[in-house]
Short mmCIF file of C-alpha atoms in Angstrom, two decimals:
data_model
loop_
_atom_site.label_atom_id
_atom_site.label_comp_id
_atom_site.label_asym_id
_atom_site.label_seq_id
_atom_site.Cartn_x
_atom_site.Cartn_y
_atom_site.Cartn_z
CA MET R 1 -19.81 55.79 -5.73
CA ILE R 2 -21.85 58.23 -7.28
CA SER R 3 -25.47 57.36 -7.90
CA LEU R 4 -27.65 57.11 -10.98
CA ASN R 5 -29.84 59.63 -9.60
CA GLN R 6 -27.03 61.94 -9.13
CA LEU R 7 -25.94 61.67 -12.56
CA GLN R 8 -29.13 62.27 -14.03
CA ASN R 9 -29.57 65.43 -11.87
CA LYS R 10 -26.16 66.94 -13.13
CA LEU R 11 -27.28 66.18 -16.61
CA ASN R 12 -30.64 68.12 -15.83
CA ASN R 13 -28.60 70.86 -14.28
CA GLN R 14 -26.34 71.23 -17.49
CA THR R 15 -29.22 71.49 -19.77
CA LYS R 16 -30.77 74.36 -17.50
CA ASN R 17 -27.17 76.13 -17.32
CA PHE R 18 -26.57 76.04 -20.94
CA ALA R 19 -30.14 77.34 -21.64
CA LEU R 20 -29.40 80.32 -19.12
CA LEU R 21 -25.92 80.87 -20.38
CA LEU R 22 -26.94 81.36 -24.06
CA GLU R 23 -30.46 82.74 -23.43
CA PHE R 24 -32.11 79.67 -25.08
CA PRO R 25 -35.60 78.43 -24.13
CA GLN R 26 -35.35 75.41 -22.16
CA GLN R 27 -36.51 72.74 -24.42
CA TYR R 28 -34.44 74.02 -27.22
CA ALA R 29 -31.37 73.89 -24.88
CA GLU R 30 -32.26 70.33 -23.79
CA ARG R 31 -32.42 69.24 -27.38
CA LEU R 32 -29.06 70.96 -28.46
CA TRP R 33 -27.26 69.83 -25.52
CA SER R 34 -28.46 66.14 -25.83
CA ILE R 35 -27.36 65.96 -29.24
CA GLY R 36 -24.05 68.11 -29.04
CA VAL R 37 -22.59 66.65 -26.19
CA TYR R 38 -24.23 63.24 -25.53
CA ASP R 39 -25.23 62.28 -29.11
CA CYS R 40 -28.78 61.48 -28.19
CA ALA R 41 -31.68 62.84 -29.92
CA THR R 42 -33.53 64.21 -26.75
CA ILE R 43 -33.02 64.39 -22.98
CA PRO R 44 -35.42 61.52 -22.29
CA GLN R 45 -33.34 59.28 -24.51
CA ALA R 46 -30.10 60.35 -22.68
CA HIS R 47 -31.69 59.31 -19.49
CA GLU R 48 -32.55 56.16 -20.69
CA ARG R 49 -29.16 55.28 -22.28
CA LEU R 50 -27.29 56.48 -19.27
CA ARG R 51 -29.77 54.35 -17.09
CA ASP R 52 -28.80 51.11 -19.52
CA VAL R 53 -25.18 52.05 -18.92
CA PHE R 54 -25.28 52.44 -15.23
CA ASP R 55 -27.43 49.16 -14.87
CA SER R 56 -23.89 47.32 -15.08
CA ASN R 57 -23.43 48.91 -11.45
CA ASP R 58 -19.93 49.46 -12.33
CA LEU R 59 -18.48 53.09 -12.48
CA ASN R 60 -16.01 51.93 -15.30
CA SER R 61 -18.77 51.49 -17.75
CA ILE R 62 -19.44 55.41 -17.13
CA LEU R 63 -15.77 56.43 -16.97
CA THR R 64 -15.00 54.50 -20.22
CA HIS R 65 -18.42 55.47 -22.07
CA ASP R 66 -17.84 57.69 -25.28
CA SER R 67 -20.04 60.40 -24.06
CA PHE R 68 -21.29 59.99 -20.63
CA LYS R 69 -17.84 60.05 -19.03
CA TYR R 70 -18.25 63.54 -19.35
CA LEU R 71 -20.74 63.77 -16.50
CA ILE R 72 -17.78 62.46 -14.20
CA ILE R 73 -15.74 65.82 -14.74
CA ASN R 74 -15.08 67.47 -11.27
CA GLU R 75 -16.25 63.94 -9.66
CA TYR R 76 -13.40 61.63 -10.00
CA ASP R 77 -9.65 61.60 -11.33
CA ASP R 78 -10.86 63.45 -14.67
CA GLN R 79 -7.36 64.34 -16.42
CA GLU R 80 -7.84 61.73 -19.04
CA ILE R 81 -11.30 62.67 -19.71
CA ILE R 82 -10.81 66.36 -19.89
CA GLU R 83 -8.04 65.72 -22.37
CA SER R 84 -10.59 63.68 -24.42
CA LEU R 85 -12.81 66.70 -24.23
CA HIS R 86 -10.22 68.89 -25.48
CA LYS R 87 -10.17 66.60 -28.85
CA GLU R 88 -13.90 66.21 -29.13
CA ILE R 89 -15.28 69.74 -28.07
CA THR R 90 -14.97 70.99 -31.79
CA ALA R 91 -17.34 67.99 -33.13
CA MET R 92 -19.60 68.79 -30.04
CA ALA R 93 -19.95 72.37 -31.17
CA SER R 94 -20.43 71.27 -34.80
CA ARG R 95 -23.40 69.11 -33.68
CA ILE R 96 -25.09 71.70 -31.87
CA GLU R 97 -24.59 74.39 -34.65
CA SER R 98 -26.13 71.94 -37.12
CA GLN R 99 -29.34 72.13 -35.04
CA MET R 100 -29.39 75.96 -34.39
CA PHE R 101 -31.58 78.48 -35.85
CA VAL R 102 -29.58 81.50 -34.48
CA ASP R 103 -26.07 82.54 -35.26
CA ILE R 104 -23.34 82.21 -32.46
CA GLU R 105 -19.44 82.42 -32.98
CA THR R 106 -18.24 78.90 -32.52
CA LEU R 107 -15.58 80.07 -30.16
CA GLU R 108 -18.38 81.15 -27.87
CA LEU R 109 -20.33 77.97 -28.35
CA VAL R 110 -17.18 75.83 -27.13
CA SER R 111 -16.55 78.18 -24.34
CA ALA R 112 -20.15 77.74 -23.16
CA ILE R 113 -19.64 73.95 -23.42
CA TYR R 114 -16.43 74.01 -21.14
CA LYS R 115 -18.36 76.29 -18.51
CA VAL R 116 -21.61 74.19 -18.30
CA LEU R 117 -18.99 71.20 -17.93
CA GLY R 118 -17.50 72.68 -15.18
CA LEU R 119 -14.35 73.97 -16.68
CA SER R 120 -14.49 77.44 -16.13
CA GLU R 121 -10.96 78.31 -16.87
CA ASP R 122 -11.03 76.25 -19.96
CA ALA R 123 -14.00 78.22 -20.94
CA LYS R 124 -11.77 81.42 -20.85
CA PHE R 125 -9.01 79.47 -22.62
CA ILE R 126 -6.68 79.92 -19.75
CA ILE R 127 -3.76 77.52 -19.62
CA ASN R 128 -2.15 77.03 -16.05
CA THR R 129 1.45 75.70 -16.89
CA GLY R 130 1.48 74.12 -13.33
CA ALA R 131 4.72 74.34 -10.73
CA ASN R 132 6.90 71.76 -12.81
CA PHE R 133 6.64 74.21 -15.77
CA ARG R 134 10.02 76.12 -16.21
CA LEU R 135 11.25 78.54 -18.72
CA GLU R 136 15.24 78.45 -19.17
CA TRP R 137 15.90 82.08 -19.78
CA ARG R 138 19.28 83.02 -21.31
CA PRO R 139 21.08 85.91 -23.07
CA TYR R 140 20.49 86.57 -26.14
CA PHE R 141 23.11 89.21 -26.84
CA ASP R 142 25.73 87.43 -24.35
CA ALA R 143 28.63 89.58 -25.08
CA TYR R 144 26.73 92.94 -24.16
CA ASP R 145 27.58 94.79 -21.07
CA ASP R 146 24.24 94.30 -19.88
CA PRO R 147 23.73 90.56 -21.26
CA LEU R 148 20.04 90.40 -19.83
CA ALA R 149 18.78 93.35 -21.81
CA VAL R 150 17.63 90.77 -24.21
CA GLN R 151 16.71 87.05 -23.07
CA TYR R 152 15.37 83.96 -24.92
CA ALA R 153 13.39 80.76 -23.88
CA ASP R 154 12.40 77.92 -25.93
CA LEU R 155 9.45 75.69 -25.43
CA LYS R 156 7.33 73.38 -27.44
CA VAL R 157 3.69 73.67 -28.50
CA HIS R 158 1.88 70.68 -30.48
CA GLY R 159 5.40 69.26 -31.12
CA CYS R 160 6.70 72.53 -32.68
CA TYR R 161 9.49 74.34 -31.05
CA TYR R 162 8.75 78.00 -30.46
CA ARG R 163 11.13 80.96 -28.94
CA LEU R 164 10.22 83.37 -26.64
CA ILE R 165 12.28 86.71 -26.97
CA ALA R 166 12.25 88.92 -23.86
CA THR R 167 13.28 92.59 -24.21
CA LYS R 168 14.01 94.47 -20.87
CA PHE R 169 11.49 97.27 -20.04
CA PRO R 170 12.66 99.26 -16.96
CA PHE R 171 10.04 101.92 -17.12
CA GLU R 172 6.40 102.03 -15.39
CA LYS R 173 4.72 103.34 -18.13
CA ILE R 174 4.88 101.64 -21.61
CA SER R 175 4.82 104.07 -24.77
CA PHE R 176 6.59 103.82 -28.04
CA ASP R 177 8.83 106.76 -27.12
CA ASN R 178 10.27 105.25 -23.91
CA ILE R 179 10.71 102.00 -25.78
CA LYS R 180 12.66 103.66 -28.44
CA SER R 181 14.50 105.69 -25.99
CA TYR R 182 15.48 102.62 -24.24
CA LEU R 183 16.68 100.59 -27.24
CA TYR R 184 18.89 103.52 -28.32
CA LYS R 185 20.35 103.71 -25.21
CA ILE R 186 21.34 100.15 -25.29
CA LYS R 187 22.96 100.35 -28.76
CA TRP R 188 24.81 103.57 -27.66
CA GLU R 189 26.22 101.65 -24.60
CA HIS R 190 27.47 98.88 -26.91
CA ASP R 191 30.53 100.25 -28.37
CA GLY R 192 31.97 98.45 -31.66
CA GLU R 193 30.63 96.32 -34.15
CA PHE R 194 30.53 93.01 -32.72
CA GLU R 195 26.92 92.38 -32.02
CA GLY R 196 27.77 89.11 -29.52
CA CYS R 197 24.40 87.50 -30.57
CA ILE R 198 23.63 83.73 -29.94
CA SER R 199 22.22 83.73 -33.56
CA ASN R 200 25.12 84.29 -36.18
CA GLY R 201 23.99 86.97 -38.48
CA ASN R 202 21.55 88.70 -36.20
CA SER R 203 22.10 92.22 -34.87
CA PHE R 204 20.49 94.38 -32.28
CA SER R 205 19.61 96.80 -34.97
CA LYS R 206 17.62 93.80 -36.41
CA HIS R 207 16.30 93.12 -33.13
CA GLU R 208 15.01 96.76 -32.64
CA ASP R 209 13.30 96.89 -36.13
CA TRP R 210 11.56 93.65 -35.51
CA LEU R 211 10.15 94.90 -31.87
CA MET R 212 8.94 98.02 -33.10
CA MET R 213 7.05 96.38 -35.98
CA THR R 214 5.66 93.94 -33.72
CA LEU R 215 4.58 96.66 -31.34
CA GLU R 216 3.05 98.29 -34.39
CA LEU R 217 1.11 95.20 -35.10
CA PHE R 218 -0.29 94.39 -31.79
CA ASN R 219 -0.34 97.72 -29.90
CA SER R 220 -0.68 100.21 -32.32
CA GLY R 221 -3.19 102.04 -29.47
CA ILE R 222 -0.56 102.30 -26.78
CA GLY R 223 -1.02 105.07 -24.54
CA ASN R 224 -4.47 105.87 -26.00
CA ASP R 225 -6.40 103.11 -24.36
CA ALA R 226 -5.05 101.53 -21.33
CA ARG R 227 -6.75 98.18 -21.77
CA LEU R 228 -4.59 97.65 -25.18
CA ASN R 229 -1.28 98.41 -23.52
CA PRO R 230 0.72 95.19 -23.31
CA THR R 231 1.59 94.03 -19.60
CA THR R 232 5.31 93.40 -18.92
CA PHE R 233 6.60 89.78 -17.74
CA GLU R 234 8.96 89.53 -14.80
CA ILE R 235 11.88 87.86 -14.94
CA GLU R 236 14.17 87.69 -11.74
CA ARG R 237 12.13 90.87 -10.54
CA VAL R 238 12.93 92.80 -13.80
CA ARG R 239 10.34 93.72 -16.30
CA TYR R 240 10.24 92.66 -19.88
CA LEU R 241 8.12 92.76 -23.03
CA VAL R 242 8.02 89.18 -24.35
CA TYR R 243 6.98 87.83 -27.91
CA GLY R 244 7.46 84.60 -29.63
CA PHE R 245 7.36 82.85 -32.71
CA PRO R 246 7.61 79.34 -34.36
CA LEU R 247 11.46 78.55 -34.13
CA VAL R 248 13.92 77.47 -37.04
CA PRO R 249 14.43 73.62 -35.94
CA SER R 250 18.20 74.14 -36.56
CA LEU R 251 18.41 77.05 -33.80
CA VAL R 252 16.68 74.94 -31.02
CA SER R 253 18.70 75.61 -27.74
CA ASP R 254 20.40 72.57 -25.86
CA TRP R 255 18.78 74.21 -22.64
CA HIS R 256 15.44 72.98 -20.88
CA LYS R 257 12.34 73.15 -23.35
CA PRO R 258 9.21 72.76 -21.34
CA ASP R 259 6.08 71.30 -23.24
CA LEU R 260 3.22 73.57 -23.25
CA ASN R 261 -0.24 71.49 -22.93
CA LEU R 262 -2.26 73.48 -25.37
CA GLN R 263 -4.87 72.45 -27.57
CA VAL R 264 -5.73 74.59 -30.55
CA LYS R 265 -9.22 74.39 -31.86
CA ASN R 266 -10.01 73.33 -35.57
CA LEU R 267 -12.44 76.19 -35.76
CA ASP R 268 -12.34 79.70 -37.67
CA GLY R 269 -11.66 82.93 -35.42
CA ASP R 270 -8.97 84.54 -33.33
CA GLN R 271 -8.01 81.98 -30.67
CA LYS R 272 -6.47 83.63 -27.48
CA PHE R 273 -4.98 81.39 -24.81
CA ILE R 274 -4.01 82.98 -21.70
CA VAL R 275 -1.05 81.18 -20.58
CA ARG R 276 -0.30 81.42 -16.94
CA ILE R 277 3.39 81.06 -15.82
CA ASP R 278 4.47 81.61 -12.45
CA GLN R 279 1.22 83.85 -11.70
CA GLN R 280 1.99 85.77 -14.69
CA SER R 281 0.58 85.69 -18.31
CA LEU R 282 1.16 85.64 -21.84
CA ILE R 283 -0.94 85.08 -24.96
CA PHE R 284 -0.62 82.41 -27.20
CA TYR R 285 -2.46 83.36 -30.59
CA ALA R 286 -3.68 80.96 -33.17
CA ARG R 287 -5.73 81.44 -36.13
CA ARG R 288 -6.59 78.63 -38.54
CA VAL R 289 -5.58 79.01 -42.02
CA GLU R 290 -7.66 76.78 -44.35
CA ALA R 291 -6.33 75.39 -47.56
CA SER R 292 -9.43 76.79 -49.62
CA LEU R 293 -8.51 80.35 -48.49
CA PHE R 294 -4.82 80.28 -48.33
CA ASN R 295 -4.43 82.35 -51.40
CA THR R 296 -7.27 84.85 -51.08
CA ILE R 297 -6.66 88.25 -50.68
CA ASP R 298 -7.78 88.95 -47.36
CA CYS R 299 -5.62 85.45 -46.00
CA GLU R 300 -2.63 86.32 -47.75
CA LYS R 301 -2.68 90.14 -46.01
CA HIS R 302 -3.56 88.81 -42.69
CA ILE R 303 -0.63 86.36 -42.73
CA SER R 304 1.71 88.91 -44.24
CA LEU R 305 0.95 91.41 -41.65
CA TYR R 306 2.49 88.81 -39.29
CA ARG R 307 5.43 87.92 -41.36
CA ALA R 308 6.37 91.42 -41.52
CA SER R 309 6.50 91.80 -37.66
CA VAL R 310 6.39 89.04 -35.29
CA LEU R 311 7.17 86.35 -37.62
CA ALA R 312 10.14 88.41 -39.35
CA HIS R 313 12.61 87.59 -36.44
CA PHE R 314 15.77 86.47 -37.45
CA ASP R 315 15.22 82.91 -35.66
CA ALA R 316 11.51 82.63 -36.95
CA ASP R 317 10.36 79.73 -38.97
CA ASP R 318 8.49 80.26 -42.13
CA GLU R 319 6.47 77.36 -41.69
CA LEU R 320 2.81 77.56 -40.04
CA LEU R 321 2.10 75.41 -37.22
CA LYS R 322 0.33 72.18 -38.43
CA VAL R 323 -2.02 70.11 -36.40
CA ASN R 324 -3.62 66.82 -37.91
CA GLY R 325 -3.10 68.42 -41.28
CA VAL R 326 -4.52 71.67 -40.55
CA LYS R 327 -2.31 74.97 -40.61
CA TYR R 328 -2.44 77.59 -38.13
CA LEU R 329 -1.03 81.39 -37.64
CA THR R 330 0.52 81.44 -34.36
CA CYS R 331 2.79 83.71 -32.02
CA PHE R 332 3.10 84.65 -28.46
CA ARG R 333 2.58 88.11 -27.44
CA PRO R 334 1.94 90.06 -23.99
CA TYR R 335 -1.30 89.84 -22.18
CA SER R 336 -3.48 92.97 -21.89
CA LEU R 337 -6.58 93.76 -20.01
CA GLU R 338 -8.52 93.75 -23.61
CA ASP R 339 -7.91 89.95 -23.52
CA THR R 340 -10.57 89.38 -20.96
CA ARG R 341 -13.03 90.51 -23.32
CA GLY R 342 -14.05 88.80 -26.56
CA VAL R 343 -15.61 85.40 -27.18
CA GLN R 344 -14.66 83.61 -24.03
CA ILE R 345 -17.63 83.43 -21.53
#
């Protein structure tokens, strides 16, 4: 069983790491950390309360404590504790921000808390789906000579269904010209007016327009900066460009739809979750849309850019993702090297 001394040392080390990570003076960092994470006014008070809780000599008293349970992360079976942290971390960040004299992006602060608590992947907003997570890819234009030219797979995030659309991309170098040429080739090879799409009313021409507008939104710098280029996603060893959007409920497929365990944060800023699937990555993008700002020019312009591109797909739902009464603009897009930069520590 872990000792009181070990827990106290771990608490002290957390404050030191927090100070180093954000380049704060030690005493200042101690105060912020004790208030934000453990809801204590000072580190000595945190030590005193920890001692009182631990006096019962029962590990369960720590495991079930509202805040000291976070000292147990990486020590015992901590999955439930980590799930609790995902829900509480924005409140922790808010308590720290209320005591700070310098401006730091809230998402950077959230990332720092994750890292100090020993969750390095969560600090980088990395979501490992695990071996049991399986996407059921199916042909989208199933009457085409090459039915695998475009595929789709449905999944669930926060109780909402999403559809991933994968467009085959057989070239090594990604460029707008290569993409346009390949899409033209597919249309030329498909003879006749019958589109053969699983969504009645959609067509390959509409798919082509949607894909090009989506590429323009996310990758206007394709070819100019390699870090901005979208990475392809392999399905059965074939390269695809994959984008996704909230799905109209009536179009949800009958196939297997895995549940992506991901927690959007009730915070400002662009949230970019790196979703790892079979050693490959996609980005789940989320941005909070505050009710007070919903009808402002900047907010409407931002939303309209997405609704004119990735969210303009024939199958896309007009409704924004809603989590605990808060709305978020969301979508899936390819991973790029640029996604390793930003607020994540």
